Amino acid sequence: MYPNIVCLGGGTGLPNLLRGLKSYSDRITAIVTVADDGGSSGVIRNELKMPPPGDIKNCILALAYTEPLMEELFQYRFSSGSLKGHSFGNLFLAAMTEMLGNFELAIKESSKILAVKGNVLPSTLEDVTLEAIYEDGKKASGESCIPNSRKRISKVMLKPSDAKPLDDAIEAVERADLIILGPGSLYTSLIPNLLVKDLTEAISKSKARKIYIVNVMTQPGETDGYTASDHVKAVIEHSNPNVMEYVIINTGQIPDCLLSHYLSEGSTYVECDKDVIEEMGYTVVADSIVNPTDVAHHSPVKLAKTIMKLI
């Protein structure tokens, strides 16, 4: 029987993971952040008073078994006119939400249209705002604004702080054989899910195997100078020490021509300080799981293989 897998995150990291995992199971639930307030998603969220659709759309497409042209259509972004910057997929989800009167139902029906194996769920249906407090005591409000100051982040918070998760999300966690956190932007993609307190409590209580996947590179404005253990500490400080058992860290290298681009933007490899994490009580799996020919992301195939070895 296929394992029941729950993945939490957002941005580009979560869809990348889902593409690899769907070769091993069709019982995957993606729980996706809805704190996004920038770009096309932010405009739709503000104007139509609905959750931001972008990260949800990307996860639906990652789990879809559909024609390549259909995925290309849903990712198509208008380049001129009043629709400039909007992707067709975001507009499609917005239209489905207005037509059906329910964002959760819109996701389910869109998933049927795209032959999705598994489920995609928002971490909450409430209108949440992500706020950050920097180490100098100053604050920023809004997911898209938080990295802009390039200051070191002390903590992030969700407003309202008592946002409730979907019942389906809690049930998925309770049924899970495997729960995966990340990869993705630490403070703006992953941690917002864990700030939904009932969701974190369910993960902490779960008997499933729990894995945290550390990012390949640091992210300017969020994790400048962070080691792997700094990532781990930030996750547990915003949630609970019991949300992970295993920590997967990339040790592979990317080509110099690609690396130079990241270095010029202020990103560096996340240092694998394995000993520090093991002293915290977690098992570290260090492996070459980077995609060496594209952007400095995890290889979906290599990452999925590493994960499946653990279960």
Coordinates of C-alpha atoms in Angstrom, one line a residue:
M1 CA 0.0 0.0 0.0
Y2 CA 1.2 3.5 -0.8
P3 CA 2.3 5.6 2.2
N4 CA 0.2 8.5 3.4
I5 CA 2.4 11.5 3.0
V6 CA 1.7 15.1 4.3
C7 CA 3.9 17.9 3.0
L8 CA 3.9 21.5 4.4
G9 CA 5.4 24.6 2.8
G10 CA 4.8 26.9 -0.1
G11 CA 6.8 28.9 -2.7
T12 CA 8.8 26.9 -5.3
G13 CA 10.1 24.4 -2.7
L14 CA 6.9 22.5 -2.0
P15 CA 5.9 21.9 -5.7
N16 CA 9.4 20.7 -6.4
L17 CA 9.2 18.1 -3.6
L18 CA 5.7 17.0 -4.8
R19 CA 6.9 16.3 -8.3
G20 CA 9.4 13.8 -7.0
L21 CA 7.1 12.1 -4.4
K22 CA 4.1 11.5 -6.7
S23 CA 6.1 8.7 -8.3
Y24 CA 6.0 6.8 -5.0
S25 CA 2.5 7.5 -3.7
D26 CA -0.9 8.8 -4.8
R27 CA -1.9 9.5 -1.2
I28 CA -0.2 12.9 -0.8
T29 CA -1.7 15.9 1.0
A30 CA 0.0 19.3 0.4
I31 CA -0.7 21.8 3.1
V32 CA 0.1 25.2 1.7
T33 CA 0.7 28.7 3.2
V34 CA -1.8 31.4 2.4
A35 CA 0.2 34.4 3.8
D36 CA 1.3 35.5 0.3
D37 CA 0.4 39.1 -0.4
G38 CA 2.7 40.0 -3.4
G39 CA 2.4 39.8 -7.1
S40 CA -0.6 38.4 -8.9
S41 CA -1.7 36.4 -5.8
G42 CA -1.6 39.6 -3.7
V43 CA -3.7 41.6 -6.2
I44 CA -6.4 38.8 -6.4
R45 CA -6.4 38.4 -2.6
N46 CA -6.9 42.2 -2.1
E47 CA -9.4 42.8 -4.8
L48 CA -11.5 39.6 -4.6
K49 CA -11.2 39.1 -0.8
M50 CA -10.1 35.5 -1.2
P51 CA -7.0 33.5 -0.2
P52 CA -3.9 34.0 -2.5
P53 CA -4.1 31.3 -5.2
G54 CA -0.5 31.2 -6.5
D55 CA 1.1 28.6 -4.2
I56 CA -2.0 26.5 -4.2
K57 CA -2.0 26.5 -8.1
N58 CA 1.6 25.5 -8.3
C59 CA 1.0 22.5 -5.9
I60 CA -2.0 21.4 -7.9
L61 CA 0.0 21.4 -11.1
A62 CA 2.9 19.5 -9.3
L63 CA 0.5 16.7 -8.4
A64 CA -1.4 16.7 -11.7
Y65 CA -1.3 14.0 -14.3
T66 CA -2.3 16.1 -17.3
E67 CA -1.0 17.2 -20.7
P68 CA 2.1 19.4 -20.7
L69 CA 0.2 22.0 -22.7
M70 CA -2.4 22.2 -19.9
E71 CA 0.3 22.9 -17.3
E72 CA 1.9 25.4 -19.7
L73 CA -1.6 27.1 -20.0
F74 CA -2.1 27.3 -16.2
Q75 CA 1.4 28.8 -15.7
Y76 CA 1.0 31.3 -18.6
R77 CA 1.5 34.8 -17.4
F78 CA 0.0 37.8 -19.3
S79 CA 2.6 40.3 -20.4
S80 CA 0.5 43.3 -21.3
G81 CA -2.8 45.1 -20.6
S82 CA -4.8 45.1 -17.4
L83 CA -4.0 41.5 -16.9
K84 CA -0.2 42.0 -17.0
G85 CA 1.5 39.9 -14.3
H86 CA -1.4 37.6 -13.7
S87 CA -1.1 33.9 -14.5
F88 CA -4.0 32.1 -16.1
G89 CA -4.0 29.5 -13.3
N90 CA -4.5 32.2 -10.6
L91 CA -7.4 33.7 -12.6
F92 CA -8.9 30.2 -13.1
L93 CA -8.9 29.5 -9.3
A94 CA -10.3 33.0 -8.7
A95 CA -13.1 32.4 -11.2
M96 CA -13.8 28.9 -9.7
T97 CA -14.0 30.5 -6.2
E98 CA -16.5 33.1 -7.2
M99 CA -18.5 30.6 -9.2
L100 CA -18.7 28.0 -6.4
G101 CA -18.6 30.5 -3.5
N102 CA -15.9 28.6 -1.7
F103 CA -12.2 28.5 -2.1
E104 CA -11.8 25.0 -0.6
L105 CA -14.4 23.6 -3.0
A106 CA -12.7 25.5 -5.9
I107 CA -9.4 23.8 -5.1
K108 CA -11.1 20.3 -5.1
E109 CA -13.0 20.9 -8.4
S110 CA -9.9 22.3 -10.0
S111 CA -7.9 19.3 -8.9
K112 CA -10.5 17.0 -10.6
I113 CA -10.2 18.9 -13.8
L114 CA -6.4 18.5 -13.8
A115 CA -6.4 14.8 -12.7
V116 CA -4.6 15.4 -9.4
K117 CA -3.6 12.4 -7.4
G118 CA -3.7 13.5 -3.8
N119 CA -5.0 16.7 -2.1
V120 CA -4.0 20.3 -1.9
L121 CA -5.2 22.2 1.1
P122 CA -4.6 25.8 2.4
S123 CA -3.2 25.8 5.9
T124 CA -6.2 28.0 6.9
L125 CA -9.1 29.8 5.2
E126 CA -8.8 32.9 7.4
D127 CA -7.4 36.2 6.1
V128 CA -4.0 36.0 7.7
T129 CA -1.1 38.5 7.7
L130 CA 2.5 37.6 8.4
E131 CA 4.4 40.0 10.6
A132 CA 8.1 40.0 11.5
I133 CA 10.2 41.4 14.3
Y134 CA 13.8 42.0 13.5
E135 CA 16.7 41.7 15.9
D136 CA 16.8 45.5 16.2
G137 CA 13.2 45.5 17.5
K138 CA 11.7 47.0 14.4
K139 CA 8.7 45.3 12.7
A140 CA 7.4 44.6 9.2
S141 CA 4.0 43.5 8.1
G142 CA 3.2 41.5 5.0
E143 CA 4.9 38.4 3.6
S144 CA 6.3 40.3 0.5
C145 CA 7.8 43.1 2.6
I146 CA 9.6 41.0 5.3
P147 CA 12.8 40.2 3.3
N148 CA 13.1 43.7 1.9
S149 CA 14.9 45.3 4.9
R150 CA 17.7 42.7 4.7
K151 CA 17.7 42.7 8.5
R152 CA 18.2 39.6 10.6
I153 CA 14.7 38.2 11.7
S154 CA 14.1 37.5 15.3
K155 CA 10.6 36.0 14.9
V156 CA 7.5 36.0 12.7
M157 CA 3.9 36.0 13.8
L158 CA 0.6 35.3 12.2
K159 CA -2.3 37.7 12.6
P160 CA -4.8 36.6 13.8
S161 CA -2.7 34.4 16.0
D162 CA -5.6 31.9 16.6
A163 CA -6.2 31.1 12.9
K164 CA -7.8 27.7 12.5
P165 CA -6.7 25.0 10.1
L166 CA -9.1 23.0 7.9
D167 CA -10.5 19.8 9.4
D168 CA -9.2 18.0 6.4
A169 CA -5.7 19.1 7.1
I170 CA -5.9 17.9 10.7
E171 CA -7.3 14.5 9.6
A172 CA -4.5 14.2 7.0
V173 CA -1.9 14.7 9.6
E174 CA -3.5 12.2 11.9
R175 CA -3.6 9.6 9.1
A176 CA 0.0 10.3 7.9
D177 CA 2.8 7.8 7.7
L178 CA 5.2 10.5 6.8
I179 CA 5.2 14.3 7.5
I180 CA 7.6 16.5 5.6
L181 CA 8.4 20.1 6.3
G182 CA 10.0 22.2 3.5
P183 CA 12.0 22.9 1.5
G184 CA 11.2 26.5 0.9
S185 CA 11.6 30.1 2.2
L186 CA 12.1 29.5 5.9
Y187 CA 10.1 32.5 7.4
T188 CA 7.7 33.2 4.6
S189 CA 6.8 29.8 3.2
L190 CA 7.3 27.1 5.8
I191 CA 7.0 28.7 9.2
P192 CA 3.6 30.4 8.5
N193 CA 2.0 26.9 8.3
L194 CA 3.4 26.0 11.7
L195 CA 2.0 29.2 13.2
V196 CA -1.4 27.7 12.8
K197 CA -1.3 26.3 16.3
D198 CA -3.7 23.4 16.0
L199 CA -1.9 22.2 13.0
T200 CA 1.5 22.2 14.8
E201 CA -0.1 20.5 17.8
A202 CA -1.4 17.7 15.5
I203 CA 2.0 17.3 13.9
S204 CA 3.7 17.1 17.3
K205 CA 1.4 14.4 18.5
S206 CA 1.6 12.4 15.3
K207 CA 3.4 9.0 15.3
A208 CA 4.4 9.5 11.7
R209 CA 8.0 9.7 10.6
K210 CA 8.8 13.5 10.5
I211 CA 11.4 15.0 8.2
Y212 CA 12.6 18.6 7.8
I213 CA 14.3 19.4 4.5
V214 CA 16.9 22.3 4.8
N215 CA 17.2 24.6 1.8
V216 CA 20.2 24.3 -0.5
M217 CA 21.1 28.0 -0.4
T218 CA 20.6 30.9 2.1
Q219 CA 18.0 33.4 1.1
P220 CA 18.8 37.2 1.1
G221 CA 16.7 39.1 3.6
E222 CA 15.6 35.9 5.4
T223 CA 18.4 33.5 6.2
D224 CA 21.7 35.4 5.5
G225 CA 24.5 33.5 7.1
Y226 CA 22.3 30.7 8.4
T227 CA 23.7 27.3 8.9
A228 CA 21.6 24.2 8.7
S229 CA 21.2 24.2 12.5
D230 CA 20.1 27.8 12.4
H231 CA 17.2 26.7 10.1
V232 CA 16.3 23.9 12.5
K233 CA 16.4 26.2 15.5
A234 CA 14.1 28.7 13.8
V235 CA 11.6 26.0 12.9
I236 CA 11.3 24.6 16.4
E237 CA 11.3 28.0 18.1
H238 CA 8.2 28.9 16.1
S239 CA 6.5 25.5 16.6
N240 CA 7.6 22.6 18.8
P241 CA 10.7 20.3 19.1
N242 CA 8.5 17.3 18.1
V243 CA 7.7 18.5 14.6
M244 CA 10.8 16.7 13.2
E245 CA 12.9 13.6 13.8
Y246 CA 15.1 13.7 10.7
V247 CA 16.9 16.6 9.0
I248 CA 17.9 16.2 5.3
I249 CA 20.7 18.5 4.2
N250 CA 22.2 18.8 0.7
T251 CA 26.0 18.2 0.4
G252 CA 26.1 18.4 -3.4
Q253 CA 27.7 21.2 -5.4
I254 CA 26.3 23.2 -8.3
P255 CA 28.3 24.4 -11.3
D256 CA 30.4 27.5 -10.7
C257 CA 28.6 29.4 -13.5
L258 CA 25.3 28.9 -11.6
L259 CA 26.9 29.5 -8.2
S260 CA 28.3 32.9 -9.2
H261 CA 24.8 34.2 -9.9
Y262 CA 23.6 33.2 -6.4
L263 CA 26.8 34.6 -4.8
S264 CA 26.2 37.9 -6.6
E265 CA 22.8 38.1 -5.1
G266 CA 24.0 37.4 -1.6
S267 CA 23.1 33.7 -1.4
T268 CA 25.6 31.0 -0.2
Y269 CA 25.5 27.3 0.4
V270 CA 23.8 26.4 3.7
E271 CA 26.5 25.0 5.8
C272 CA 25.9 21.4 7.0
D273 CA 26.8 21.6 10.7
K274 CA 25.6 18.1 11.3
D275 CA 27.1 17.7 14.8
V276 CA 25.2 20.6 16.2
I277 CA 21.9 19.2 14.9
E278 CA 22.6 15.8 16.2
E279 CA 23.4 17.3 19.6
M280 CA 19.8 18.7 19.5
G281 CA 18.5 15.1 19.3
Y282 CA 17.8 14.8 15.5
T283 CA 19.0 12.4 12.9
V284 CA 20.8 14.1 10.1
V285 CA 20.7 12.7 6.5
A286 CA 23.4 14.4 4.4
D287 CA 23.4 13.6 0.7
S288 CA 24.0 15.1 -2.7
I289 CA 20.4 16.0 -3.7
V290 CA 20.8 19.2 -5.6
N291 CA 19.8 19.7 -9.2
P292 CA 23.2 20.4 -10.8
T293 CA 22.0 21.6 -14.2
D294 CA 19.3 24.2 -13.3
V295 CA 18.6 26.6 -10.5
A296 CA 20.0 25.7 -7.1
H297 CA 17.0 23.8 -6.0
H298 CA 16.7 20.2 -4.8
S299 CA 16.4 17.6 -7.5
P300 CA 12.9 16.2 -7.2
V301 CA 14.1 12.7 -8.2
K302 CA 17.1 12.6 -5.8
L303 CA 15.2 14.2 -2.9
A304 CA 12.3 11.7 -3.2
K305 CA 14.7 8.7 -3.3
T306 CA 16.4 10.0 -0.2
I307 CA 13.1 10.4 1.6
M308 CA 11.7 7.1 0.6
K309 CA 14.8 5.3 2.0
L310 CA 13.8 6.6 5.4
I311 CA 10.4 4.9 5.3

